[in-house]
Coordinates of C-alpha atoms in Angstrom, one line a residue:
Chain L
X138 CA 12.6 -77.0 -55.4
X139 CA 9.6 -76.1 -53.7
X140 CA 10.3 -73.8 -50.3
X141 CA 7.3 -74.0 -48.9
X142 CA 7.5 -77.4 -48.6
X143 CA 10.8 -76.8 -46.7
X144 CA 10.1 -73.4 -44.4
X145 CA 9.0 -73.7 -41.1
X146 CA 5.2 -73.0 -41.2
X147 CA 5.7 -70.6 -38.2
X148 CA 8.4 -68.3 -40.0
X149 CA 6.2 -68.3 -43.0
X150 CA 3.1 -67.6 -41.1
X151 CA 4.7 -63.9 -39.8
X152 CA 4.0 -60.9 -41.4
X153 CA 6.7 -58.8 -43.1
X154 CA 7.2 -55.5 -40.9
X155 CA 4.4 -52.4 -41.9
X156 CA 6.8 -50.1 -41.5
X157 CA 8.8 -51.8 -44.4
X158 CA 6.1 -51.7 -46.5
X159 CA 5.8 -48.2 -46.4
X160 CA 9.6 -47.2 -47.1
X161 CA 9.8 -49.4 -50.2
X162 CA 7.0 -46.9 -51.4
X163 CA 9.9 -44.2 -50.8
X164 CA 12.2 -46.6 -52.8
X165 CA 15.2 -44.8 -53.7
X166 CA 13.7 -41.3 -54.5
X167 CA 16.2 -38.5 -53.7
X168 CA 13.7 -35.4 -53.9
X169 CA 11.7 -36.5 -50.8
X170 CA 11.9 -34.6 -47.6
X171 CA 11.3 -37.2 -45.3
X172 CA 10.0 -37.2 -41.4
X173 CA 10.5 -41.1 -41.4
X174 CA 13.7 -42.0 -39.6
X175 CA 13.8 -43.5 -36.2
X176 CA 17.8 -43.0 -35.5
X177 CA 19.1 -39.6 -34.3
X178 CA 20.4 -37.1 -36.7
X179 CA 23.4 -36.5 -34.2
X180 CA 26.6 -38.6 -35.1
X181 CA 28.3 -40.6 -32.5
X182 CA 30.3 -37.9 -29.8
X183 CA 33.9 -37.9 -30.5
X184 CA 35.2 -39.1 -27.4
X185 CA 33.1 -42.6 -28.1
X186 CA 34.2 -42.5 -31.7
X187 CA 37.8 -42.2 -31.0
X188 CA 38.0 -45.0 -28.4
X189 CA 36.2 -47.5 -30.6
X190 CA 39.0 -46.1 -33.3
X191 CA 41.9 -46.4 -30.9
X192 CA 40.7 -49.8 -30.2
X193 CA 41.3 -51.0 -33.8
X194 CA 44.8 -49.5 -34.0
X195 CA 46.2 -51.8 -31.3
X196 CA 44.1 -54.2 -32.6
X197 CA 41.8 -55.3 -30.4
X198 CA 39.8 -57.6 -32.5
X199 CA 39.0 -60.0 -30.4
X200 CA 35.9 -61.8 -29.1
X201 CA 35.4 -60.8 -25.5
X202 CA 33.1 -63.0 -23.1
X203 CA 30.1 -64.1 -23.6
X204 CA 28.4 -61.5 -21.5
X205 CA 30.2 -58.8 -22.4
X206 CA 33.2 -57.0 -21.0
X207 CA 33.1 -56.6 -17.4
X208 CA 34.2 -53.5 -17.0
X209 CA 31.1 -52.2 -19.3
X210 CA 28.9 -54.2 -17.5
X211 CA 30.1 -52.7 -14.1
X212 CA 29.8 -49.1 -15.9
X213 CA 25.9 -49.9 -17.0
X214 CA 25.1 -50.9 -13.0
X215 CA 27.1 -47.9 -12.4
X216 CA 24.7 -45.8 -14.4
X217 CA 21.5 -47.4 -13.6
X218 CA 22.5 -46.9 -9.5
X219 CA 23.7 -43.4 -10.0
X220 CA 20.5 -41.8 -12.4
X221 CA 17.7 -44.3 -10.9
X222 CA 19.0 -46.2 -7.7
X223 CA 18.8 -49.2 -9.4
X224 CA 21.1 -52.2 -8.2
X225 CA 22.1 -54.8 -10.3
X226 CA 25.1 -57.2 -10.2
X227 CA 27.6 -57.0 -13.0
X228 CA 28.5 -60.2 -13.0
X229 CA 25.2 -62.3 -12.7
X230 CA 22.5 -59.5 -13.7
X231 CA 23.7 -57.6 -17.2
X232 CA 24.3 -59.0 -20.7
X233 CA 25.8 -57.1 -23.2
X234 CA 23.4 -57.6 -26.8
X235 CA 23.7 -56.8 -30.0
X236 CA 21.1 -53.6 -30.1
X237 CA 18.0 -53.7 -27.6
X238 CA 16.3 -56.0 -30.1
X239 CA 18.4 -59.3 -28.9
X240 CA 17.9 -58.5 -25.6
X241 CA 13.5 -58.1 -26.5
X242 CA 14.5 -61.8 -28.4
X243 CA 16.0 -63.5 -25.4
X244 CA 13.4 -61.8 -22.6
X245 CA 10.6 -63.4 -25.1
X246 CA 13.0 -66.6 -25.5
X247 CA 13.8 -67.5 -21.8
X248 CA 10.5 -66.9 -20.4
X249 CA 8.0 -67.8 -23.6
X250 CA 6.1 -71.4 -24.0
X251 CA 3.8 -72.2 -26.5
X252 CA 0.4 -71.2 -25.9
X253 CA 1.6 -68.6 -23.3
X254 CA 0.0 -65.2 -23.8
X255 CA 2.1 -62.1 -24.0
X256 CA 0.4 -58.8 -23.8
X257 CA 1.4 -56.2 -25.8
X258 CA 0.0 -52.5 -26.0
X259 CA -0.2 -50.7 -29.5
X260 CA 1.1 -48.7 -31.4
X261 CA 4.5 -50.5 -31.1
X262 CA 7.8 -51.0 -32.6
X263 CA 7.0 -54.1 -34.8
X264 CA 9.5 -56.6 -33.5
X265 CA 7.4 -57.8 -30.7
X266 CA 4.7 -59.8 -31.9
X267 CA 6.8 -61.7 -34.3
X268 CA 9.3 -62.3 -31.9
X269 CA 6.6 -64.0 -29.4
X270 CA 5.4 -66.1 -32.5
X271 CA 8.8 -67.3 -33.5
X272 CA 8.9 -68.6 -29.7
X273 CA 5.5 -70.0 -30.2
X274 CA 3.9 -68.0 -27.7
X275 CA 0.2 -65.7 -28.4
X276 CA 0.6 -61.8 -28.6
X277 CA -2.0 -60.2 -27.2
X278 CA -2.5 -56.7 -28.2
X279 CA -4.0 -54.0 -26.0
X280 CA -5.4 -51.1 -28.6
X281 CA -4.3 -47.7 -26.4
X282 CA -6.4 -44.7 -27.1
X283 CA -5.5 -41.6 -28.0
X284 CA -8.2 -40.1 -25.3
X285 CA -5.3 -41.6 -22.6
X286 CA -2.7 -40.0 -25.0
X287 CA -1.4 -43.7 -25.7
X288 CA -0.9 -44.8 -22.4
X289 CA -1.1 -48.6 -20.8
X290 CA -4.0 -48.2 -18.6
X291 CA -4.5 -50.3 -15.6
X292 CA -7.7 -51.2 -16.4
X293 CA -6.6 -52.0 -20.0
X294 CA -4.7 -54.1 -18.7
X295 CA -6.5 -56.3 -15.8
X296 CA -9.3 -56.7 -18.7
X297 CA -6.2 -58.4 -21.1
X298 CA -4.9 -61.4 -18.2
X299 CA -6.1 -64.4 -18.7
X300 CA -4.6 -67.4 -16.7
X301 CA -2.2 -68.4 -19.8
X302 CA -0.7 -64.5 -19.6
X303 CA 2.8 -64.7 -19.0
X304 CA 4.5 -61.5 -20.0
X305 CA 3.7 -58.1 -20.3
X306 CA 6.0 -55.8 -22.9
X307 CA 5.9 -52.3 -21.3
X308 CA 7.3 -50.1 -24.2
X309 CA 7.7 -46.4 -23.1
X310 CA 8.9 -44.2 -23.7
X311 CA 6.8 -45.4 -27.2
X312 CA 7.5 -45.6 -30.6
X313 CA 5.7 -44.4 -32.7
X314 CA 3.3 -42.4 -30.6
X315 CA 6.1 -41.0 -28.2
X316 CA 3.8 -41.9 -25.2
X317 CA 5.4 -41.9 -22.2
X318 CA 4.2 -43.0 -18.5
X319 CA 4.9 -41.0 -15.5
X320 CA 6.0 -42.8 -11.8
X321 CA 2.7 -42.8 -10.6
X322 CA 0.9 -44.5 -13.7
X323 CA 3.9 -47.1 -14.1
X324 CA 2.7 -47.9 -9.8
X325 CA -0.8 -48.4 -11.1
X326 CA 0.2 -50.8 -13.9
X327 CA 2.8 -52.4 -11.1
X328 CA -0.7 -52.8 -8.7
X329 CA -2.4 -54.9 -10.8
X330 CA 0.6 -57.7 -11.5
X331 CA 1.2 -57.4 -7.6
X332 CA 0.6 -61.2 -6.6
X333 CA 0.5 -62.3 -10.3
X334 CA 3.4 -64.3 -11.7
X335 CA 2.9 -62.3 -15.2
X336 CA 6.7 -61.2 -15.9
X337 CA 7.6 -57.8 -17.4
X338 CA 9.9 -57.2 -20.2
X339 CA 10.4 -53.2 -20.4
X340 CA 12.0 -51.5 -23.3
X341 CA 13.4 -48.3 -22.1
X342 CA 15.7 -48.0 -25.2
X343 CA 14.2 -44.3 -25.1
X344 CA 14.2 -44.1 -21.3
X345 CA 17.0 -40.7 -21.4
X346 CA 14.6 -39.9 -23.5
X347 CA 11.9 -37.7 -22.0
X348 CA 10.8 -33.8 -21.9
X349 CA 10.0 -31.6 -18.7
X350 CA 10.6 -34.8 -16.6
X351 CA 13.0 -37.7 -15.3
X352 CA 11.9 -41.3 -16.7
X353 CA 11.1 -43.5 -14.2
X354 CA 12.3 -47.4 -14.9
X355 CA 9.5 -49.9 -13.7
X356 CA 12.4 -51.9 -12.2
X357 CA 12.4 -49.4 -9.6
X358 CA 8.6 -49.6 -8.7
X359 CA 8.3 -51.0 -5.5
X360 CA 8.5 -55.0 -5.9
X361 CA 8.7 -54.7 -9.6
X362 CA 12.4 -55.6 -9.6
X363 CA 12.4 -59.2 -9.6
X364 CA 9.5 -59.4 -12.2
X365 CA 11.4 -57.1 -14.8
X366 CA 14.1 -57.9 -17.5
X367 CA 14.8 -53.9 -18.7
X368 CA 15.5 -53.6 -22.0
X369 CA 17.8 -50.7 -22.7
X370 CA 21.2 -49.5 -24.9
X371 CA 23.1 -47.1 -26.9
X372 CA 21.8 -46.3 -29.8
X373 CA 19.3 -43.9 -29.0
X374 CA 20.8 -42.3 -25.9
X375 CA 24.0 -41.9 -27.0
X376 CA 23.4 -41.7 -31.0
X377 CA 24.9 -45.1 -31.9
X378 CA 22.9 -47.4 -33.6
X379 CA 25.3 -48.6 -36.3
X380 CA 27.1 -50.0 -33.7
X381 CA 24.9 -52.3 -32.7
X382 CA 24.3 -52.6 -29.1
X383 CA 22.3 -52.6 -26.4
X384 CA 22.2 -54.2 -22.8
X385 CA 19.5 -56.5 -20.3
X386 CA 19.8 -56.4 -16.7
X387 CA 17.6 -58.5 -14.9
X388 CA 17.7 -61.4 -12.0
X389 CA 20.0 -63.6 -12.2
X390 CA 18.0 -66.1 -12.4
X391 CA 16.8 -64.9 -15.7
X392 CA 20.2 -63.9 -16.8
X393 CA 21.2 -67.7 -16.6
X394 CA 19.1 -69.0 -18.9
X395 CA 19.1 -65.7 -21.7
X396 CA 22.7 -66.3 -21.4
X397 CA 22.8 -69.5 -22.8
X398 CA 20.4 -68.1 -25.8
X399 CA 23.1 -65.3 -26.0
X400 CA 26.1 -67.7 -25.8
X401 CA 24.5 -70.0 -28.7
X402 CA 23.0 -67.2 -30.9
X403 CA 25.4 -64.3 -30.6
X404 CA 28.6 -65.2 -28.4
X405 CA 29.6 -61.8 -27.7
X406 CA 28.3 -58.3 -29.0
X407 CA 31.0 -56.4 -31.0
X408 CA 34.0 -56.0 -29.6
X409 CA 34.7 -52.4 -31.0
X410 CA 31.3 -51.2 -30.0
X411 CA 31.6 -52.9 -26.3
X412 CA 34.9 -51.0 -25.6
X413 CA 33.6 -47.3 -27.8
X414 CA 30.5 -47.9 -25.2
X415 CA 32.2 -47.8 -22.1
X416 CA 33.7 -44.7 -22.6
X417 CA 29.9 -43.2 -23.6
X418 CA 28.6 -44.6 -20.5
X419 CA 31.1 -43.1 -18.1
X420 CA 31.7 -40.2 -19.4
X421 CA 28.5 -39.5 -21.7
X422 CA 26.0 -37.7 -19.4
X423 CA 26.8 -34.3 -20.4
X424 CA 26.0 -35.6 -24.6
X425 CA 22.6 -36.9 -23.5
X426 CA 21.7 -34.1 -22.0
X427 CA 22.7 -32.3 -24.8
X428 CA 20.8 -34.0 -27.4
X429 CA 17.7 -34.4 -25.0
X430 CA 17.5 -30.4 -24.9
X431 CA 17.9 -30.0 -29.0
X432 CA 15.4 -33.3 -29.3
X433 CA 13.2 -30.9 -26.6
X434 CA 13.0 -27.8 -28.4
X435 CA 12.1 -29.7 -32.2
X436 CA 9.4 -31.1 -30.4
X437 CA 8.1 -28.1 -29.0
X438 CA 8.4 -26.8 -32.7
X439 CA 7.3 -29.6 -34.6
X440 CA 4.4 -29.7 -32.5
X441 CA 3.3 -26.0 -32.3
X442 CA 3.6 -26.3 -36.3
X443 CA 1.4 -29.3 -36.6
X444 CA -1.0 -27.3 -34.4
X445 CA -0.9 -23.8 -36.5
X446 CA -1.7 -26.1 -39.8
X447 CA -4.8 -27.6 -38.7
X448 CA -3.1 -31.0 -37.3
X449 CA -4.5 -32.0 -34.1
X450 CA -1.4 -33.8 -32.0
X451 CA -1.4 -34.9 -28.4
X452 CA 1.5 -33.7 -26.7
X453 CA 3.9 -36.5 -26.7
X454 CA 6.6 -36.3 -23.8
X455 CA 9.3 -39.1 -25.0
X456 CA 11.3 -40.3 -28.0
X457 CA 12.0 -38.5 -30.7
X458 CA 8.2 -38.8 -32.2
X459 CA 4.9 -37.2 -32.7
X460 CA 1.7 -39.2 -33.1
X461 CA -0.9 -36.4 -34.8
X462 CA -4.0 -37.2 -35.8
X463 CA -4.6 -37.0 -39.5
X464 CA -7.9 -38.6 -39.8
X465 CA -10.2 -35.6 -40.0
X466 CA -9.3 -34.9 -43.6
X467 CA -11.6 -38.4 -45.4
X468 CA -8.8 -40.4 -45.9
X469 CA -6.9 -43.2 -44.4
X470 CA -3.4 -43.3 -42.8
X471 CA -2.3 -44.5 -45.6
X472 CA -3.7 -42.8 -48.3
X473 CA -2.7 -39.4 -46.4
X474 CA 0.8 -40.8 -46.5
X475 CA 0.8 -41.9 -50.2
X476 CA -0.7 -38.5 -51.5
X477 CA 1.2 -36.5 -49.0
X478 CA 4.2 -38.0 -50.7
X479 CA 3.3 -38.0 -54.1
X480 CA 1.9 -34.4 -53.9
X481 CA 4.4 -32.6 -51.9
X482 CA 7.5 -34.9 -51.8
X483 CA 6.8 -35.3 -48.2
X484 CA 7.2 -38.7 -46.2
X485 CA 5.6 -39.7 -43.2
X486 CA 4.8 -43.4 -41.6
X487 CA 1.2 -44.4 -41.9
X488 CA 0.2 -45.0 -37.9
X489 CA -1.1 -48.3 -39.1
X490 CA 2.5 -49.7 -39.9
X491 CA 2.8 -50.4 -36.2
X492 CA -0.9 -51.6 -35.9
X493 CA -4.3 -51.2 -37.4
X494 CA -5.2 -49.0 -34.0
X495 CA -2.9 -46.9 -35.9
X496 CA -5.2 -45.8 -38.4
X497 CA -6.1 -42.2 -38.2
X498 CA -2.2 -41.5 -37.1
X499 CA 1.0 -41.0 -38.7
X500 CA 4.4 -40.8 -37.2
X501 CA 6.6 -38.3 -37.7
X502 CA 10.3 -38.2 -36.1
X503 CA 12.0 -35.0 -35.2
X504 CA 15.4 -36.3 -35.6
X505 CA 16.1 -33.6 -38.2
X506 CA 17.3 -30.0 -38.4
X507 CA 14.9 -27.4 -37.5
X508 CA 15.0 -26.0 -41.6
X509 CA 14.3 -29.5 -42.6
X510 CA 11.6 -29.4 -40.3
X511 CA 10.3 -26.2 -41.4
X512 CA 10.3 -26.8 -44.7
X513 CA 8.3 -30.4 -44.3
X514 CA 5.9 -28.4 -42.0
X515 CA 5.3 -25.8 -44.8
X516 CA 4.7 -28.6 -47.8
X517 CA 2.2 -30.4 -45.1
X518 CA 0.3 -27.0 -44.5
X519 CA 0.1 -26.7 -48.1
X520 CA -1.5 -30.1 -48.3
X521 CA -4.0 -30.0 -45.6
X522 CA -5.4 -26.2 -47.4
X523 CA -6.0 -28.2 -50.7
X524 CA -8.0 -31.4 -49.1
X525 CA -9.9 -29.2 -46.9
X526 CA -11.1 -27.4 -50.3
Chain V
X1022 CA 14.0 -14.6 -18.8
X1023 CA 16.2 -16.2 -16.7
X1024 CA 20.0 -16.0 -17.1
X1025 CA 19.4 -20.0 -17.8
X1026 CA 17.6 -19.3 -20.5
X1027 CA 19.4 -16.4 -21.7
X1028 CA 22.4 -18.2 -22.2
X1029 CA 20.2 -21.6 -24.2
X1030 CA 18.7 -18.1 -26.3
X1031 CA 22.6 -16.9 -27.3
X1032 CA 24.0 -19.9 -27.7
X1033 CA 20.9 -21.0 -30.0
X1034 CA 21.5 -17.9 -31.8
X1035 CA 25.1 -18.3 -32.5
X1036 CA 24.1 -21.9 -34.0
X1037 CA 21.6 -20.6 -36.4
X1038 CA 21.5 -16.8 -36.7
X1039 CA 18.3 -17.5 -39.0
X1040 CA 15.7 -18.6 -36.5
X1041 CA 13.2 -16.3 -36.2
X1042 CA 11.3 -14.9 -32.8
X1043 CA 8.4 -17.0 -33.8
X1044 CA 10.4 -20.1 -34.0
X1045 CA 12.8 -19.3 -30.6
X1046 CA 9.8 -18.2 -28.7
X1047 CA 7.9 -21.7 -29.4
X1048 CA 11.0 -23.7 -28.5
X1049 CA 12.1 -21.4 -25.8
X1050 CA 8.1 -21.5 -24.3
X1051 CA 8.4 -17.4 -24.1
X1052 CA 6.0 -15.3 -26.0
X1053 CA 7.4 -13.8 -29.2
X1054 CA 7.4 -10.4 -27.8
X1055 CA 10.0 -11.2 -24.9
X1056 CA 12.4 -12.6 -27.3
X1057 CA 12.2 -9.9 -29.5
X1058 CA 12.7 -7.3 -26.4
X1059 CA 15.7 -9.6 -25.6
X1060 CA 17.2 -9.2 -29.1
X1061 CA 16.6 -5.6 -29.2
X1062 CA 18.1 -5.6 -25.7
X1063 CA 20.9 -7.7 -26.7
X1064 CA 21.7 -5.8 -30.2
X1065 CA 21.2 -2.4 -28.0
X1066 CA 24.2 -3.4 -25.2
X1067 CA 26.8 -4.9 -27.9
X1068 CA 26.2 -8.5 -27.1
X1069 CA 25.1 -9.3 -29.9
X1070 CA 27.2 -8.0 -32.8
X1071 CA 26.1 -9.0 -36.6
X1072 CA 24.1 -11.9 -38.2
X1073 CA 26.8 -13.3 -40.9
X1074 CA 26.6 -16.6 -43.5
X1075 CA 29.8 -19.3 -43.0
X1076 CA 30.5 -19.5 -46.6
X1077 CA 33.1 -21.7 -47.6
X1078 CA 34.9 -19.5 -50.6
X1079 CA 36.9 -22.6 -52.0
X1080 CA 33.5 -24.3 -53.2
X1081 CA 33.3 -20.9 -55.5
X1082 CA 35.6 -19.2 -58.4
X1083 CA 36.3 -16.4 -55.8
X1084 CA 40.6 -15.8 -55.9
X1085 CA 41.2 -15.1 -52.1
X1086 CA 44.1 -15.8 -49.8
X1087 CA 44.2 -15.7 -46.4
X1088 CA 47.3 -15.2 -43.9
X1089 CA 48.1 -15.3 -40.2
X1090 CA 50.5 -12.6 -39.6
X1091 CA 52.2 -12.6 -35.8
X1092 CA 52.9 -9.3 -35.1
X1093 CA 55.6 -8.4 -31.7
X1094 CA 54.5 -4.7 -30.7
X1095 CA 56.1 -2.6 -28.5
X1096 CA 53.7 -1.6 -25.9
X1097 CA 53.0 2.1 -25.4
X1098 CA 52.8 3.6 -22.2
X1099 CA 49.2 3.8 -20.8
X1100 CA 47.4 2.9 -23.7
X1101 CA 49.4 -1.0 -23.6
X1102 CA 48.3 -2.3 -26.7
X1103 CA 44.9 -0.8 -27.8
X1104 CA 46.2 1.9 -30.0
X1105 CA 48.1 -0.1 -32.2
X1106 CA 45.3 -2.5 -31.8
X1107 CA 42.8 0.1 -33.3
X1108 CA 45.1 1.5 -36.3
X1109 CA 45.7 -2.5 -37.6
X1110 CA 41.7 -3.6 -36.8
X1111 CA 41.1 -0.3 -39.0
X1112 CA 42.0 -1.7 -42.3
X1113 CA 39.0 -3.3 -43.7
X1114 CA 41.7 -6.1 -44.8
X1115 CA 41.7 -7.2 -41.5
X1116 CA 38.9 -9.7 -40.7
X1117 CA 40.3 -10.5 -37.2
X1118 CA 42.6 -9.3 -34.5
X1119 CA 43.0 -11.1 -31.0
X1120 CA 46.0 -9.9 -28.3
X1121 CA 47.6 -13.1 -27.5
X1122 CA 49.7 -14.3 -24.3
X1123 CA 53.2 -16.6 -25.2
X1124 CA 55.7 -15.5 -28.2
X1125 CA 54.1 -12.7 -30.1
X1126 CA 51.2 -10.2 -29.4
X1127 CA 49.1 -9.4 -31.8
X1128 CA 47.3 -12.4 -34.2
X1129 CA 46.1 -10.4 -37.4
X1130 CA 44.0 -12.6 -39.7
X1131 CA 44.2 -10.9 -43.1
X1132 CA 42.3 -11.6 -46.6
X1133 CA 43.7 -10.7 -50.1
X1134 CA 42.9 -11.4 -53.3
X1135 CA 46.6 -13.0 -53.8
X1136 CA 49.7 -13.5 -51.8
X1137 CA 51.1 -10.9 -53.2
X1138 CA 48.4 -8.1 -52.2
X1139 CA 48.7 -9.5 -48.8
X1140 CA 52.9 -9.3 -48.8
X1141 CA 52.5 -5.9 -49.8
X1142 CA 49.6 -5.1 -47.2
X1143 CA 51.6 -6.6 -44.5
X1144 CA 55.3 -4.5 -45.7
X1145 CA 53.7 -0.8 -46.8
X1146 CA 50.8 -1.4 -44.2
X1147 CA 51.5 -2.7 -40.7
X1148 CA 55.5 -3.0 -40.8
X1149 CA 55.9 0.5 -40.8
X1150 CA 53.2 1.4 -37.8
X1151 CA 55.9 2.3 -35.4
X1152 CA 55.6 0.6 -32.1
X1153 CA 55.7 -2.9 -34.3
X1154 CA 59.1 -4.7 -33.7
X1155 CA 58.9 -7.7 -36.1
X1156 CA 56.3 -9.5 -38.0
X1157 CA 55.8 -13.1 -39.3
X1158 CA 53.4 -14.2 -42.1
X1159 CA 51.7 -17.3 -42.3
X1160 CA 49.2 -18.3 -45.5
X1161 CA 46.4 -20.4 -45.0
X1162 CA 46.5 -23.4 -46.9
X1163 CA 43.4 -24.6 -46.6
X1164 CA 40.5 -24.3 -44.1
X1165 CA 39.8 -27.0 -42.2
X1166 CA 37.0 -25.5 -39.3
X1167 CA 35.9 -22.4 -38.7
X1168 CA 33.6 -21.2 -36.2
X1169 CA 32.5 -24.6 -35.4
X1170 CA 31.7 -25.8 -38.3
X1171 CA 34.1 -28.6 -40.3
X1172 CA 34.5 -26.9 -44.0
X1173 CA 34.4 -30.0 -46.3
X1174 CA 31.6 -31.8 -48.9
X1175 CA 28.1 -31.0 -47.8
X1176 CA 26.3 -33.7 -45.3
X1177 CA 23.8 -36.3 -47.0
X1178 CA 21.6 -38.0 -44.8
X1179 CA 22.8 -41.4 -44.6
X1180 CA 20.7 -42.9 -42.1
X1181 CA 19.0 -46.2 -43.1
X1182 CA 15.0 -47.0 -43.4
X1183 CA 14.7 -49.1 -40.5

């Protein structure tokens, strides 16, 4: 049979993810001391883990509504009024996802036609160009620079609209470059969509996720409210990606129609997760702060190391990345990342796996143990000394 | 430093007794010389008390046994507990020694190189210090946590390539 005949020309026509690419180079060696992941290295707390247990022992299997269980949903608003003020409606304004990604899939879904534009600044997490291509719709990429330390810029961003812009994906805290933007950067980006109708999708999946200051959610710019679906969840927060979920809030209006992408697609999130997740959102504050202060002091250590072997790195304020420069050294991204791995055992993501404005970058997480750390800094430091002979 | 960071110093400490000045100072933002002023002060005054390696024994060919014995002491007058305290915390056989509230008074944690070097420790040893009414032995069976840390197969990192 010949597939090609039979694939949609649209699903064929997206490129496989870059990051991908680059850890089927690692394959399934075991001597590599890798700097790759983009998960905490903290398990799940307890008290979450034994009430997604306890929920299996009596047996509560079931599928819960569409929307998610109320009673988490109430706890998110709960949340997002107590640490930013936020109001949303727990009934009409939240839907429970399986990890932040359905909830960037149905923001891209509900609001996306074909031809419509969709600005997005990189470096990025892959996902959302080829999501806005599966929904038909035009990414268009806004190259940050590293002299802005990886920010959205206001004028970046008037210079991208066009009439046919529709959405704008606002990803900070960033991966991979752990950009962040402060309140007063997020009200310049919010000054130029004033009087637009150009929507905002913003993935603060890393929003706990910030050193020496609070996050600010661009819901809670002034008017920004009822233009913003904000993407958010457990897994990083709370350390629970492998269960999956994540959460939307946004107006109602918007809700109403995800929902029915949700309903079709998904039907419910896990059940186990749902009910593990409202215990880690009532009663999880005290573990994110916890984790936030380890993730601090790594980067304070990852990045004075990168520094005292000759690696130039911005001082990234969020998620649990660094973005240093590696292209002084007469190689690209990728070759620094091939020989730096086939040298010294050592892996790191090319910057270019999350777009070619990546080149001259790598990633490297910090979601590892300060001696794992050490010892990838020391391999790296013996790298840079032999290509600087 | 401030008693904040004091206490995020300590309890970094007590996770990893192997990070260096260098490496607390950089994550602590203090220059290297404070923290090492703050060690010295800290080893000077007794709060901090040794540097020592969780080793899990079982993992190794080492014979060892280890007991909980609940010791009922008389208390002496004005010296209460501490001198029988000091004569049992003595014996290098003794690896801990806390005063306990409820049904007995003294916890001793002893290790032996059988069950049978820690029976006789226990009989020729601490039964016959004089203000000790009665004594109950309890062997470890197996170590399940100690200071924190879950004794069982090492950790691999299972986390996927996403």
């Amino acid at each position: 049979m010949d597939y090609s005949k039979v694939l949609s020309s649209t699903v064929k026509s997206i490129k496989p993810s870059g990051i991908r690419k680059f850890f089927d180079l690692l394959g399934d060696r075991k001597d590599v001391i890798s700097l790759t992941v983009g998960e905490p290295d903290f398990q799940t707390p307890y008290h979450i883990r034994e009430v997604g247990i306890e929920s299996l022992e009596r047996g509560r299997t079931y599928y819960t509504s569409n929307d998610g269980i109320l009673e988490l949903r109430q706890e998110i608003c709960n949340y997002r009024n107590r640490r930013f003020g936020l109001t949303y409606n727990p009934k009409k304004e939240v839907i429970i996802t399986v990890g932040g990604s359905e909830a960037i899939d149905l923001g891209v879904r509900a609001l996306v036609e074909p031809g419509d534009e969709v600005i997005i600044p990189i470096p990025a997490f892959v996902c959302y160009g080829p999501i806005v291509e599966l929904a038909h719709g035009v990414p268009v990429y806004i190259e940050t620079k590293p002299e802005d330390e990886f920010k959205l810029t206001p004028e970046a961003l008037k210079a991208a609209i066009t009439p046919k812009t529709k959405l704008l994906i606002l990803p900070f805290p960033n991966n991979p470059t752990g950009a962040v933007l402060t309140r007063d950067e997020l009200k310049a980006i919010a000054d130029v969509l004033r009087g637009t109708d150009i929507m905002v999708l913003a993935d603060e999946i890393y929003g706990e996720l910030t050193y020496g200051f609070k996050n600010t959610p661009f819901a809670a710019i002034d008017g920004m409210w009822e233009r913003t679906i904000t993407v958010s969840g457990f897994s990083k927060s709370y350390a629970m990606t492998g269960w999956r979920l994540g959460y939307l809030c946004a107006p109602q209006e918007l809700v109403s129609q995800m929902h029915k992408i949700h309903q079709y697609a998904i039907m419910c999130a896990p059940t186990t997760s749902q009910l593990a997740a409202i215990e880690a959102v009532r009663n999880g504050d005290a573990d994110i702060a916890m984790m936030r202060d380890e993730y601090d002091r790594r980067r304070k250590y990852i990045l004075d190391g990168l520094r005292r072997i000759g690696i130039d790195c911005f001082e990234a304020r969020g998620a649990f990345y660094v973005f240093p420069h590696i292209g002084g050294f007469g190689l690209t991204s990728e070759e620094f990342c091939q020989r730096l791995l086939d040298e010294k055992g050592v892996a790191i993501v090319p910057g270019t796996a999350f777009g070619d404005c990546g080149e001259g970058y790598a990633r490297i997480s910090y979601a590892y143990s300060v001696d794992h750390i050490t010892e990838a800094l020391e391999k790296m430091g013996e790298f840079v000394e032999e290509l600087k002979k | 430093m401030s008693e904040e960071n004091k206490f995020e110093f300590l309890q970094l400490l007590e996770n990893d007794a192997r990070l260096t000045a260098d490496q607390l100072a950089v994550m602590l933002d203090k220059e290297v010389g404070d923290i090492k002023r703050q060690m010295k002060l800290y080893e000077q005054n007794g709060v901090i008390l040794g540097y020592k390696t969780l080793i899990d024994w079982d993992k190794t060919d080492r014979e060892y046994v280890t007991a909980l014995i609940e010791l009922k002491v008389a208390p002496q007058r004005d010296r209460g507990f501490d001198r029988v305290a000091e004569k049992i915390f003595n014996y290098p056989e003794v690896k801990s020694l806390y005063l306990m509230s409820g049904s007995f008074d003294l916890a001793v944690f002893i290790e032996g190189r059988t069950m049978k070097e820690v029976a006789y420790f226990v009989a020729q040893k601490l039964a016959t210090i004089d203000s000790i009414v009665s004594t109950a032995t309890h062997f470890v069976l197996r170590k399940y946590k100690d200071k924190g840390v879950v004794y069982g197969p090492a950790e691999t990192d299972e986390r996927g390539q996403l």
